[in-house]
JSON list of C-alpha atoms in Angstrom, two decimals:
[
{"chain": "H", "resi": 1, "resn": "ALA", "atom": "CA", "xyz": [-44.05, 20.94, 60.07]},
{"chain": "H", "resi": 2, "resn": "ALA", "atom": "CA", "xyz": [-42.02, 20.25, 56.69]},
{"chain": "H", "resi": 3, "resn": "PHE", "atom": "CA", "xyz": [-40.61, 23.82, 56.74]},
{"chain": "H", "resi": 4, "resn": "ALA", "atom": "CA", "xyz": [-39.31, 23.11, 60.19]},
{"chain": "H", "resi": 5, "resn": "THR", "atom": "CA", "xyz": [-37.75, 19.95, 59.47]},
{"chain": "H", "resi": 6, "resn": "SER", "atom": "CA", "xyz": [-36.46, 21.37, 55.93]},
{"chain": "H", "resi": 7, "resn": "LEU", "atom": "CA", "xyz": [-34.55, 24.14, 58.57]},
{"chain": "H", "resi": 8, "resn": "GLU", "atom": "CA", "xyz": [-33.05, 21.59, 61.17]},
{"chain": "H", "resi": 9, "resn": "ALA", "atom": "CA", "xyz": [-31.90, 19.55, 58.13]},
{"chain": "H", "resi": 10, "resn": "ARG", "atom": "CA", "xyz": [-29.90, 22.63, 56.92]},
{"chain": "H", "resi": 11, "resn": "ALA", "atom": "CA", "xyz": [-29.09, 24.18, 60.35]},
{"chain": "H", "resi": 12, "resn": "ASP", "atom": "CA", "xyz": [-25.93, 21.68, 60.69]},
{"chain": "H", "resi": 13, "resn": "GLY", "atom": "CA", "xyz": [-24.47, 23.24, 57.46]},
{"chain": "H", "resi": 14, "resn": "LEU", "atom": "CA", "xyz": [-25.31, 26.63, 57.87]},
{"chain": "H", "resi": 15, "resn": "GLY", "atom": "CA", "xyz": [-24.04, 29.42, 60.01]},
{"chain": "H", "resi": 16, "resn": "GLU", "atom": "CA", "xyz": [-26.75, 30.91, 62.37]},
{"chain": "H", "resi": 17, "resn": "ASP", "atom": "CA", "xyz": [-26.75, 34.32, 61.01]},
{"chain": "H", "resi": 18, "resn": "THR", "atom": "CA", "xyz": [-27.17, 32.65, 57.04]},
{"chain": "H", "resi": 19, "resn": "LEU", "atom": "CA", "xyz": [-29.95, 30.61, 58.48]},
{"chain": "H", "resi": 20, "resn": "MET", "atom": "CA", "xyz": [-31.76, 33.60, 60.03]},
{"chain": "H", "resi": 21, "resn": "SER", "atom": "CA", "xyz": [-31.49, 35.54, 56.97]},
{"chain": "H", "resi": 22, "resn": "ASN", "atom": "CA", "xyz": [-32.66, 32.95, 54.71]},
{"chain": "H", "resi": 23, "resn": "VAL", "atom": "CA", "xyz": [-35.96, 32.36, 56.96]},
{"chain": "H", "resi": 24, "resn": "GLY", "atom": "CA", "xyz": [-36.13, 36.28, 56.82]},
{"chain": "H", "resi": 25, "resn": "LYS", "atom": "CA", "xyz": [-36.14, 36.32, 52.95]},
{"chain": "H", "resi": 26, "resn": "ALA", "atom": "CA", "xyz": [-38.59, 33.44, 52.96]},
{"chain": "H", "resi": 27, "resn": "ILE", "atom": "CA", "xyz": [-41.04, 35.12, 55.42]},
{"chain": "H", "resi": 28, "resn": "ALA", "atom": "CA", "xyz": [-40.80, 38.45, 53.30]},
{"chain": "H", "resi": 29, "resn": "THR", "atom": "CA", "xyz": [-41.45, 36.60, 49.76]},
{"chain": "H", "resi": 30, "resn": "ALA", "atom": "CA", "xyz": [-44.85, 34.78, 51.67]},
{"chain": "H", "resi": 31, "resn": "ALA", "atom": "CA", "xyz": [-45.67, 38.63, 53.07]},
{"chain": "H", "resi": 32, "resn": "LEU", "atom": "CA", "xyz": [-45.32, 39.84, 49.49]},
{"chain": "H", "resi": 33, "resn": "ALA", "atom": "CA", "xyz": [-47.17, 37.35, 48.04]},
{"chain": "H", "resi": 34, "resn": "LEU", "atom": "CA", "xyz": [-50.24, 37.54, 50.56]},
{"chain": "H", "resi": 35, "resn": "ALA", "atom": "CA", "xyz": [-50.41, 41.49, 50.21]},
{"chain": "H", "resi": 36, "resn": "VAL", "atom": "CA", "xyz": [-50.55, 41.27, 46.27]},
{"chain": "H", "resi": 37, "resn": "PHE", "atom": "CA", "xyz": [-53.00, 38.12, 46.50]},
{"chain": "H", "resi": 38, "resn": "ASP", "atom": "CA", "xyz": [-55.09, 38.26, 49.79]},
{"chain": "H", "resi": 39, "resn": "PRO", "atom": "CA", "xyz": [-58.59, 36.55, 49.19]},
{"chain": "H", "resi": 40, "resn": "SER", "atom": "CA", "xyz": [-60.32, 38.32, 51.98]},
{"chain": "H", "resi": 41, "resn": "PRO", "atom": "CA", "xyz": [-63.30, 40.31, 50.94]},
{"chain": "H", "resi": 42, "resn": "ALA", "atom": "CA", "xyz": [-61.69, 43.52, 50.67]},
{"chain": "H", "resi": 43, "resn": "PHE", "atom": "CA", "xyz": [-59.60, 42.33, 47.86]},
{"chain": "H", "resi": 44, "resn": "ALA", "atom": "CA", "xyz": [-61.98, 40.18, 46.10]},
{"chain": "H", "resi": 45, "resn": "ASP", "atom": "CA", "xyz": [-64.66, 43.21, 45.99]},
{"chain": "H", "resi": 46, "resn": "GLY", "atom": "CA", "xyz": [-62.39, 45.41, 44.44]},
{"chain": "H", "resi": 47, "resn": "GLN", "atom": "CA", "xyz": [-61.79, 47.78, 47.58]},
{"chain": "H", "resi": 48, "resn": "THR", "atom": "CA", "xyz": [-57.79, 48.28, 47.21]},
{"chain": "H", "resi": 49, "resn": "GLU", "atom": "CA", "xyz": [-57.72, 51.81, 47.18]},
{"chain": "H", "resi": 50, "resn": "LYS", "atom": "CA", "xyz": [-54.45, 51.71, 49.21]},
{"chain": "H", "resi": 51, "resn": "PHE", "atom": "CA", "xyz": [-53.20, 48.84, 47.02]},
{"chain": "H", "resi": 52, "resn": "LYS", "atom": "CA", "xyz": [-49.81, 49.82, 45.10]},
{"chain": "H", "resi": 53, "resn": "LEU", "atom": "CA", "xyz": [-49.01, 48.08, 42.10]},
{"chain": "H", "resi": 54, "resn": "PRO", "atom": "CA", "xyz": [-45.21, 47.68, 40.73]},
{"chain": "H", "resi": 55, "resn": "PRO", "atom": "CA", "xyz": [-44.25, 49.68, 37.72]},
{"chain": "H", "resi": 56, "resn": "ILE", "atom": "CA", "xyz": [-44.74, 47.89, 34.37]},
{"chain": "H", "resi": 57, "resn": "ASP", "atom": "CA", "xyz": [-41.56, 46.26, 33.16]},
{"chain": "H", "resi": 58, "resn": "LYS", "atom": "CA", "xyz": [-41.77, 47.65, 29.65]},
{"chain": "H", "resi": 59, "resn": "ASN", "atom": "CA", "xyz": [-38.36, 46.54, 28.92]},
{"chain": "H", "resi": 60, "resn": "ASP", "atom": "CA", "xyz": [-40.06, 42.84, 29.05]},
{"chain": "H", "resi": 61, "resn": "LYS", "atom": "CA", "xyz": [-40.83, 42.37, 25.48]},
{"chain": "H", "resi": 62, "resn": "MET", "atom": "CA", "xyz": [-42.51, 39.01, 25.96]},
{"chain": "H", "resi": 63, "resn": "ARG", "atom": "CA", "xyz": [-44.96, 40.23, 28.86]},
{"chain": "H", "resi": 64, "resn": "CYS", "atom": "CA", "xyz": [-48.19, 40.85, 26.74]},
{"chain": "H", "resi": 65, "resn": "GLN", "atom": "CA", "xyz": [-49.00, 37.33, 26.02]},
{"chain": "H", "resi": 66, "resn": "PHE", "atom": "CA", "xyz": [-51.15, 34.45, 27.43]},
{"chain": "H", "resi": 67, "resn": "ASN", "atom": "CA", "xyz": [-49.16, 32.39, 29.58]},
{"chain": "H", "resi": 68, "resn": "ASP", "atom": "CA", "xyz": [-50.74, 29.13, 30.68]},
{"chain": "H", "resi": 69, "resn": "SER", "atom": "CA", "xyz": [-49.06, 27.46, 33.51]},
{"chain": "H", "resi": 70, "resn": "LYS", "atom": "CA", "xyz": [-49.27, 23.93, 35.02]},
{"chain": "H", "resi": 71, "resn": "MET", "atom": "CA", "xyz": [-47.67, 24.74, 38.46]},
{"chain": "H", "resi": 72, "resn": "GLY", "atom": "CA", "xyz": [-51.09, 24.71, 40.18]},
{"chain": "H", "resi": 73, "resn": "GLN", "atom": "CA", "xyz": [-52.16, 28.30, 40.16]},
{"chain": "H", "resi": 74, "resn": "ALA", "atom": "CA", "xyz": [-55.33, 27.90, 42.31]},
{"chain": "H", "resi": 75, "resn": "ASN", "atom": "CA", "xyz": [-53.76, 30.59, 44.74]},
{"chain": "H", "resi": 76, "resn": "ALA", "atom": "CA", "xyz": [-52.20, 32.43, 41.94]},
{"chain": "H", "resi": 77, "resn": "GLN", "atom": "CA", "xyz": [-48.48, 31.07, 42.69]},
{"chain": "H", "resi": 78, "resn": "ARG", "atom": "CA", "xyz": [-46.06, 32.26, 40.13]},
{"chain": "H", "resi": 79, "resn": "ASP", "atom": "CA", "xyz": [-42.47, 32.87, 40.19]},
{"chain": "H", "resi": 80, "resn": "LYS", "atom": "CA", "xyz": [-43.11, 36.60, 38.95]},
{"chain": "H", "resi": 81, "resn": "LEU", "atom": "CA", "xyz": [-46.14, 38.89, 38.76]},
{"chain": "H", "resi": 82, "resn": "TYR", "atom": "CA", "xyz": [-48.12, 37.94, 35.86]},
{"chain": "H", "resi": 83, "resn": "ASP", "atom": "CA", "xyz": [-48.64, 41.42, 34.28]},
{"chain": "H", "resi": 84, "resn": "LEU", "atom": "CA", "xyz": [-50.63, 42.08, 31.29]},
{"chain": "H", "resi": 85, "resn": "ARG", "atom": "CA", "xyz": [-51.32, 45.91, 32.10]},
{"chain": "H", "resi": 86, "resn": "GLN", "atom": "CA", "xyz": [-51.63, 48.20, 29.11]},
{"chain": "H", "resi": 87, "resn": "CYS", "atom": "CA", "xyz": [-51.72, 45.19, 26.62]},
{"chain": "H", "resi": 88, "resn": "LYS", "atom": "CA", "xyz": [-53.37, 44.80, 23.33]},
{"chain": "H", "resi": 89, "resn": "LEU", "atom": "CA", "xyz": [-54.89, 41.38, 23.32]},
{"chain": "H", "resi": 90, "resn": "SER", "atom": "CA", "xyz": [-58.02, 41.67, 21.56]},
{"chain": "H", "resi": 91, "resn": "GLY", "atom": "CA", "xyz": [-59.44, 38.87, 19.54]},
{"chain": "H", "resi": 92, "resn": "LEU", "atom": "CA", "xyz": [-57.11, 36.11, 20.32]},
{"chain": "H", "resi": 93, "resn": "ASP", "atom": "CA", "xyz": [-57.89, 33.01, 22.05]},
{"chain": "H", "resi": 94, "resn": "ALA", "atom": "CA", "xyz": [-56.78, 31.64, 25.87]},
{"chain": "H", "resi": 95, "resn": "SER", "atom": "CA", "xyz": [-59.66, 29.03, 26.19]},
{"chain": "H", "resi": 96, "resn": "GLY", "atom": "CA", "xyz": [-58.54, 26.19, 28.74]},
{"chain": "H", "resi": 97, "resn": "PHE", "atom": "CA", "xyz": [-55.64, 28.58, 29.90]},
{"chain": "H", "resi": 98, "resn": "ASP", "atom": "CA", "xyz": [-55.05, 28.84, 33.79]},
{"chain": "H", "resi": 99, "resn": "LEU", "atom": "CA", "xyz": [-54.57, 33.12, 34.15]},
{"chain": "H", "resi": 100, "resn": "SER", "atom": "CA", "xyz": [-54.80, 32.87, 37.88]},
{"chain": "H", "resi": 101, "resn": "GLY", "atom": "CA", "xyz": [-52.99, 35.94, 39.47]},
{"chain": "H", "resi": 102, "resn": "VAL", "atom": "CA", "xyz": [-53.07, 37.97, 36.45]},
{"chain": "H", "resi": 103, "resn": "ILE", "atom": "CA", "xyz": [-53.02, 41.39, 36.68]},
{"chain": "H", "resi": 104, "resn": "MET", "atom": "CA", "xyz": [-54.85, 43.70, 34.04]},
{"chain": "H", "resi": 105, "resn": "THR", "atom": "CA", "xyz": [-55.43, 47.25, 34.10]},
{"chain": "H", "resi": 106, "resn": "ASP", "atom": "CA", "xyz": [-55.97, 49.49, 31.09]},
{"chain": "H", "resi": 107, "resn": "THR", "atom": "CA", "xyz": [-55.65, 46.01, 29.19]},
{"chain": "H", "resi": 108, "resn": "ASP", "atom": "CA", "xyz": [-57.69, 45.22, 25.88]},
{"chain": "H", "resi": 109, "resn": "ALA", "atom": "CA", "xyz": [-59.17, 42.05, 26.31]},
{"chain": "H", "resi": 110, "resn": "SER", "atom": "CA", "xyz": [-62.19, 42.31, 24.12]},
{"chain": "H", "resi": 111, "resn": "LYS", "atom": "CA", "xyz": [-63.64, 39.57, 22.06]},
{"chain": "H", "resi": 112, "resn": "VAL", "atom": "CA", "xyz": [-61.21, 37.13, 23.73]},
{"chain": "H", "resi": 113, "resn": "LYS", "atom": "CA", "xyz": [-62.21, 33.45, 23.90]},
{"chain": "H", "resi": 114, "resn": "PHE", "atom": "CA", "xyz": [-61.50, 32.35, 28.06]},
{"chain": "H", "resi": 115, "resn": "VAL", "atom": "CA", "xyz": [-63.74, 29.36, 27.37]},
{"chain": "H", "resi": 116, "resn": "GLU", "atom": "CA", "xyz": [-62.76, 27.09, 30.27]},
{"chain": "H", "resi": 117, "resn": "SER", "atom": "CA", "xyz": [-60.35, 29.49, 31.60]},
{"chain": "H", "resi": 118, "resn": "GLN", "atom": "CA", "xyz": [-59.19, 29.95, 35.05]},
{"chain": "H", "resi": 119, "resn": "PHE", "atom": "CA", "xyz": [-59.13, 33.29, 36.73]},
{"chain": "H", "resi": 120, "resn": "SER", "atom": "CA", "xyz": [-58.40, 32.91, 40.49]},
{"chain": "H", "resi": 121, "resn": "LYS", "atom": "CA", "xyz": [-57.68, 35.97, 42.30]},
{"chain": "H", "resi": 122, "resn": "GLY", "atom": "CA", "xyz": [-57.30, 37.88, 38.86]},
{"chain": "H", "resi": 123, "resn": "TYR", "atom": "CA", "xyz": [-56.94, 41.79, 39.21]},
{"chain": "H", "resi": 124, "resn": "LEU", "atom": "CA", "xyz": [-59.12, 42.78, 36.29]},
{"chain": "H", "resi": 125, "resn": "HIS", "atom": "CA", "xyz": [-59.47, 46.35, 36.68]},
{"chain": "H", "resi": 126, "resn": "ASP", "atom": "CA", "xyz": [-60.28, 49.20, 34.07]},
{"chain": "H", "resi": 127, "resn": "SER", "atom": "CA", "xyz": [-60.06, 46.94, 31.05]},
{"chain": "H", "resi": 128, "resn": "ASN", "atom": "CA", "xyz": [-62.17, 45.99, 28.20]},
{"chain": "H", "resi": 129, "resn": "PHE", "atom": "CA", "xyz": [-63.94, 42.76, 27.81]},
{"chain": "H", "resi": 130, "resn": "ASP", "atom": "CA", "xyz": [-66.35, 43.57, 25.39]},
{"chain": "H", "resi": 131, "resn": "GLY", "atom": "CA", "xyz": [-67.67, 40.61, 23.58]},
{"chain": "H", "resi": 132, "resn": "THR", "atom": "CA", "xyz": [-65.39, 38.28, 25.69]},
{"chain": "H", "resi": 133, "resn": "ASP", "atom": "CA", "xyz": [-66.24, 34.69, 26.09]},
{"chain": "H", "resi": 134, "resn": "PHE", "atom": "CA", "xyz": [-65.80, 33.46, 29.79]},
{"chain": "H", "resi": 135, "resn": "THR", "atom": "CA", "xyz": [-68.27, 30.30, 28.97]},
{"chain": "H", "resi": 136, "resn": "ASN", "atom": "CA", "xyz": [-67.62, 27.26, 31.50]},
{"chain": "H", "resi": 137, "resn": "GLY", "atom": "CA", "xyz": [-64.53, 29.60, 32.96]},
{"chain": "H", "resi": 138, "resn": "VAL", "atom": "CA", "xyz": [-63.83, 29.80, 36.81]},
{"chain": "H", "resi": 139, "resn": "ILE", "atom": "CA", "xyz": [-63.43, 33.15, 38.27]},
{"chain": "H", "resi": 140, "resn": "ASP", "atom": "CA", "xyz": [-63.02, 33.00, 41.71]},
{"chain": "H", "resi": 141, "resn": "ARG", "atom": "CA", "xyz": [-62.28, 35.99, 44.13]},
{"chain": "H", "resi": 142, "resn": "ALA", "atom": "CA", "xyz": [-61.28, 38.33, 41.06]},
{"chain": "H", "resi": 143, "resn": "SER", "atom": "CA", "xyz": [-62.26, 41.96, 40.69]},
{"chain": "H", "resi": 144, "resn": "PHE", "atom": "CA", "xyz": [-64.00, 43.53, 37.42]},
{"chain": "H", "resi": 145, "resn": "LYS", "atom": "CA", "xyz": [-63.64, 46.94, 38.62]},
{"chain": "H", "resi": 146, "resn": "GLY", "atom": "CA", "xyz": [-64.26, 49.71, 36.49]},
{"chain": "H", "resi": 147, "resn": "SER", "atom": "CA", "xyz": [-63.83, 47.40, 33.65]},
{"chain": "H", "resi": 148, "resn": "SER", "atom": "CA", "xyz": [-66.35, 47.23, 30.36]},
{"chain": "H", "resi": 149, "resn": "LEU", "atom": "CA", "xyz": [-67.78, 43.73, 29.76]},
{"chain": "H", "resi": 150, "resn": "LYS", "atom": "CA", "xyz": [-70.88, 44.66, 27.17]},
{"chain": "H", "resi": 151, "resn": "GLY", "atom": "CA", "xyz": [-71.82, 41.70, 25.44]},
{"chain": "H", "resi": 152, "resn": "ALA", "atom": "CA", "xyz": [-69.55, 39.50, 27.40]},
{"chain": "H", "resi": 153, "resn": "ILE", "atom": "CA", "xyz": [-70.79, 35.53, 28.21]},
{"chain": "H", "resi": 154, "resn": "PHE", "atom": "CA", "xyz": [-70.54, 33.81, 31.57]},
{"chain": "H", "resi": 155, "resn": "GLY", "atom": "CA", "xyz": [-72.61, 31.17, 30.48]},
{"chain": "H", "resi": 156, "resn": "ASN", "atom": "CA", "xyz": [-72.30, 28.04, 33.03]},
{"chain": "H", "resi": 157, "resn": "ALA", "atom": "CA", "xyz": [-69.38, 29.76, 34.38]},
{"chain": "H", "resi": 158, "resn": "VAL", "atom": "CA", "xyz": [-68.13, 29.92, 38.28]},
{"chain": "H", "resi": 159, "resn": "LEU", "atom": "CA", "xyz": [-68.15, 33.47, 39.67]},
{"chain": "H", "resi": 160, "resn": "THR", "atom": "CA", "xyz": [-67.72, 32.84, 43.46]},
{"chain": "H", "resi": 161, "resn": "GLY", "atom": "CA", "xyz": [-66.38, 35.99, 45.55]},
{"chain": "H", "resi": 162, "resn": "THR", "atom": "CA", "xyz": [-66.20, 37.99, 42.20]},
{"chain": "H", "resi": 163, "resn": "SER", "atom": "CA", "xyz": [-66.92, 41.52, 42.03]},
{"chain": "H", "resi": 164, "resn": "PHE", "atom": "CA", "xyz": [-68.46, 43.43, 39.05]},
{"chain": "H", "resi": 165, "resn": "GLU", "atom": "CA", "xyz": [-68.16, 47.08, 41.16]},
{"chain": "H", "resi": 166, "resn": "GLY", "atom": "CA", "xyz": [-68.38, 49.66, 38.74]},
{"chain": "H", "resi": 167, "resn": "ALA", "atom": "CA", "xyz": [-68.05, 47.63, 36.01]},
{"chain": "H", "resi": 168, "resn": "ASP", "atom": "CA", "xyz": [-70.35, 47.82, 32.81]},
{"chain": "H", "resi": 169, "resn": "VAL", "atom": "CA", "xyz": [-71.76, 44.40, 32.48]},
{"chain": "H", "resi": 170, "resn": "GLU", "atom": "CA", "xyz": [-74.91, 45.75, 29.75]},
{"chain": "H", "resi": 171, "resn": "ASN", "atom": "CA", "xyz": [-75.92, 43.15, 27.25]},
{"chain": "H", "resi": 172, "resn": "ALA", "atom": "CA", "xyz": [-73.78, 40.54, 29.19]},
{"chain": "H", "resi": 173, "resn": "ASP", "atom": "CA", "xyz": [-74.95, 36.72, 29.67]},
{"chain": "H", "resi": 174, "resn": "PHE", "atom": "CA", "xyz": [-74.98, 34.98, 33.07]},
{"chain": "H", "resi": 175, "resn": "THR", "atom": "CA", "xyz": [-77.08, 31.85, 32.09]},
{"chain": "H", "resi": 176, "resn": "ASP", "atom": "CA", "xyz": [-76.38, 29.30, 34.43]},
{"chain": "H", "resi": 177, "resn": "ALA", "atom": "CA", "xyz": [-73.55, 30.67, 35.94]},
{"chain": "H", "resi": 178, "resn": "TYR", "atom": "CA", "xyz": [-72.84, 29.73, 39.57]},
{"chain": "H", "resi": 179, "resn": "ILE", "atom": "CA", "xyz": [-73.09, 33.09, 41.62]},
{"chain": "H", "resi": 180, "resn": "GLY", "atom": "CA", "xyz": [-73.17, 33.23, 45.29]},
{"chain": "H", "resi": 181, "resn": "SER", "atom": "CA", "xyz": [-75.95, 34.91, 46.90]},
{"chain": "H", "resi": 182, "resn": "PHE", "atom": "CA", "xyz": [-74.13, 37.34, 48.23]},
{"chain": "H", "resi": 183, "resn": "ASP", "atom": "CA", "xyz": [-72.25, 38.52, 44.79]},
{"chain": "H", "resi": 184, "resn": "GLN", "atom": "CA", "xyz": [-75.57, 38.15, 43.27]},
{"chain": "H", "resi": 185, "resn": "LYS", "atom": "CA", "xyz": [-77.05, 40.62, 45.25]},
{"chain": "H", "resi": 186, "resn": "GLN", "atom": "CA", "xyz": [-74.14, 43.34, 44.48]},
{"chain": "H", "resi": 187, "resn": "LEU", "atom": "CA", "xyz": [-74.76, 42.35, 40.91]},
{"chain": "H", "resi": 188, "resn": "CYS", "atom": "CA", "xyz": [-78.44, 42.70, 40.93]},
{"chain": "H", "resi": 189, "resn": "ARG", "atom": "CA", "xyz": [-77.42, 46.31, 41.94]},
{"chain": "H", "resi": 190, "resn": "ASN", "atom": "CA", "xyz": [-75.65, 47.24, 39.24]},
{"chain": "H", "resi": 191, "resn": "PRO", "atom": "CA", "xyz": [-77.23, 49.74, 37.44]},
{"chain": "H", "resi": 192, "resn": "THR", "atom": "CA", "xyz": [-75.85, 48.39, 34.03]},
{"chain": "H", "resi": 193, "resn": "LEU", "atom": "CA", "xyz": [-77.38, 45.02, 34.32]},
{"chain": "H", "resi": 194, "resn": "LYS", "atom": "CA", "xyz": [-79.86, 45.39, 31.27]},
{"chain": "H", "resi": 195, "resn": "GLY", "atom": "CA", "xyz": [-80.10, 44.64, 27.84]},
{"chain": "H", "resi": 196, "resn": "GLU", "atom": "CA", "xyz": [-79.79, 41.37, 25.62]},
{"chain": "H", "resi": 197, "resn": "ASN", "atom": "CA", "xyz": [-76.68, 39.26, 24.63]},
{"chain": "H", "resi": 198, "resn": "PRO", "atom": "CA", "xyz": [-76.24, 40.11, 20.85]},
{"chain": "H", "resi": 199, "resn": "THR", "atom": "CA", "xyz": [-74.88, 36.43, 20.56]},
{"chain": "H", "resi": 200, "resn": "THR", "atom": "CA", "xyz": [-76.85, 34.50, 22.85]},
{"chain": "H", "resi": 201, "resn": "GLY", "atom": "CA", "xyz": [-80.06, 36.60, 22.73]},
{"chain": "H", "resi": 202, "resn": "ALA", "atom": "CA", "xyz": [-80.13, 36.02, 26.46]},
{"chain": "H", "resi": 203, "resn": "ASP", "atom": "CA", "xyz": [-81.94, 38.90, 28.60]},
{"chain": "H", "resi": 204, "resn": "THR", "atom": "CA", "xyz": [-79.01, 39.92, 30.93]},
{"chain": "H", "resi": 205, "resn": "LYS", "atom": "CA", "xyz": [-81.08, 40.86, 34.23]},
{"chain": "H", "resi": 206, "resn": "PHE", "atom": "CA", "xyz": [-82.98, 37.26, 33.78]},
{"chain": "H", "resi": 207, "resn": "SER", "atom": "CA", "xyz": [-79.93, 35.55, 33.13]},
{"chain": "H", "resi": 208, "resn": "ALA", "atom": "CA", "xyz": [-78.23, 36.79, 36.44]},
{"chain": "H", "resi": 209, "resn": "GLY", "atom": "CA", "xyz": [-81.38, 35.84, 38.28]},
{"chain": "H", "resi": 210, "resn": "CYS", "atom": "CA", "xyz": [-82.29, 38.90, 39.19]},
{"chain": "H", "resi": 211, "resn": "ALA", "atom": "CA", "xyz": [-86.29, 39.60, 39.49]},
{"chain": "H", "resi": 212, "resn": "GLY", "atom": "CA", "xyz": [-88.00, 43.00, 39.38]},
{"chain": "H", "resi": 213, "resn": "PRO", "atom": "CA", "xyz": [-88.29, 45.95, 36.50]}
]
């Protein structure tokens, strides 16, 4: 209704062609955002074989840094792609940052502190999160497909609609993490779900609530 009201208010001051052009641009932008950040199970569980990412803007010298925004990123709304592909971020502290909509592939985020950070709709593929601390974080509808999470800590984190398909979670700690029943079943089937976290001493499989040998 607000969109319709806005169009009516502007119609008197715009020609029909200009108005329709603006509407078309708005629809195209919305469609692009939906394609990139669609929260459907196909995206959430990492099944994105046909998904094509744009080229990395290597001219952006400020690209490889954590950027916390207070614009309300729960739905990954940003004015441009939050692209951290191929960045070297090991050992940094991004605690409390809202990193929703972030794209990481071939990214070194090992031993980073993401305590109480948010990763709504994060595309976290084929990256290094070894020893990374996600304690009290919100990792919602994200995908760690193909990433290494050895020794990572997810204590008391919210992991809803998040996929660890093809990820290495050996020695990770999921103590008190909230994991949906479907996601937990998928995680329990991960053959790397074993070992003991070197920092907390928690048994990996037990911490994820996965019974059996």
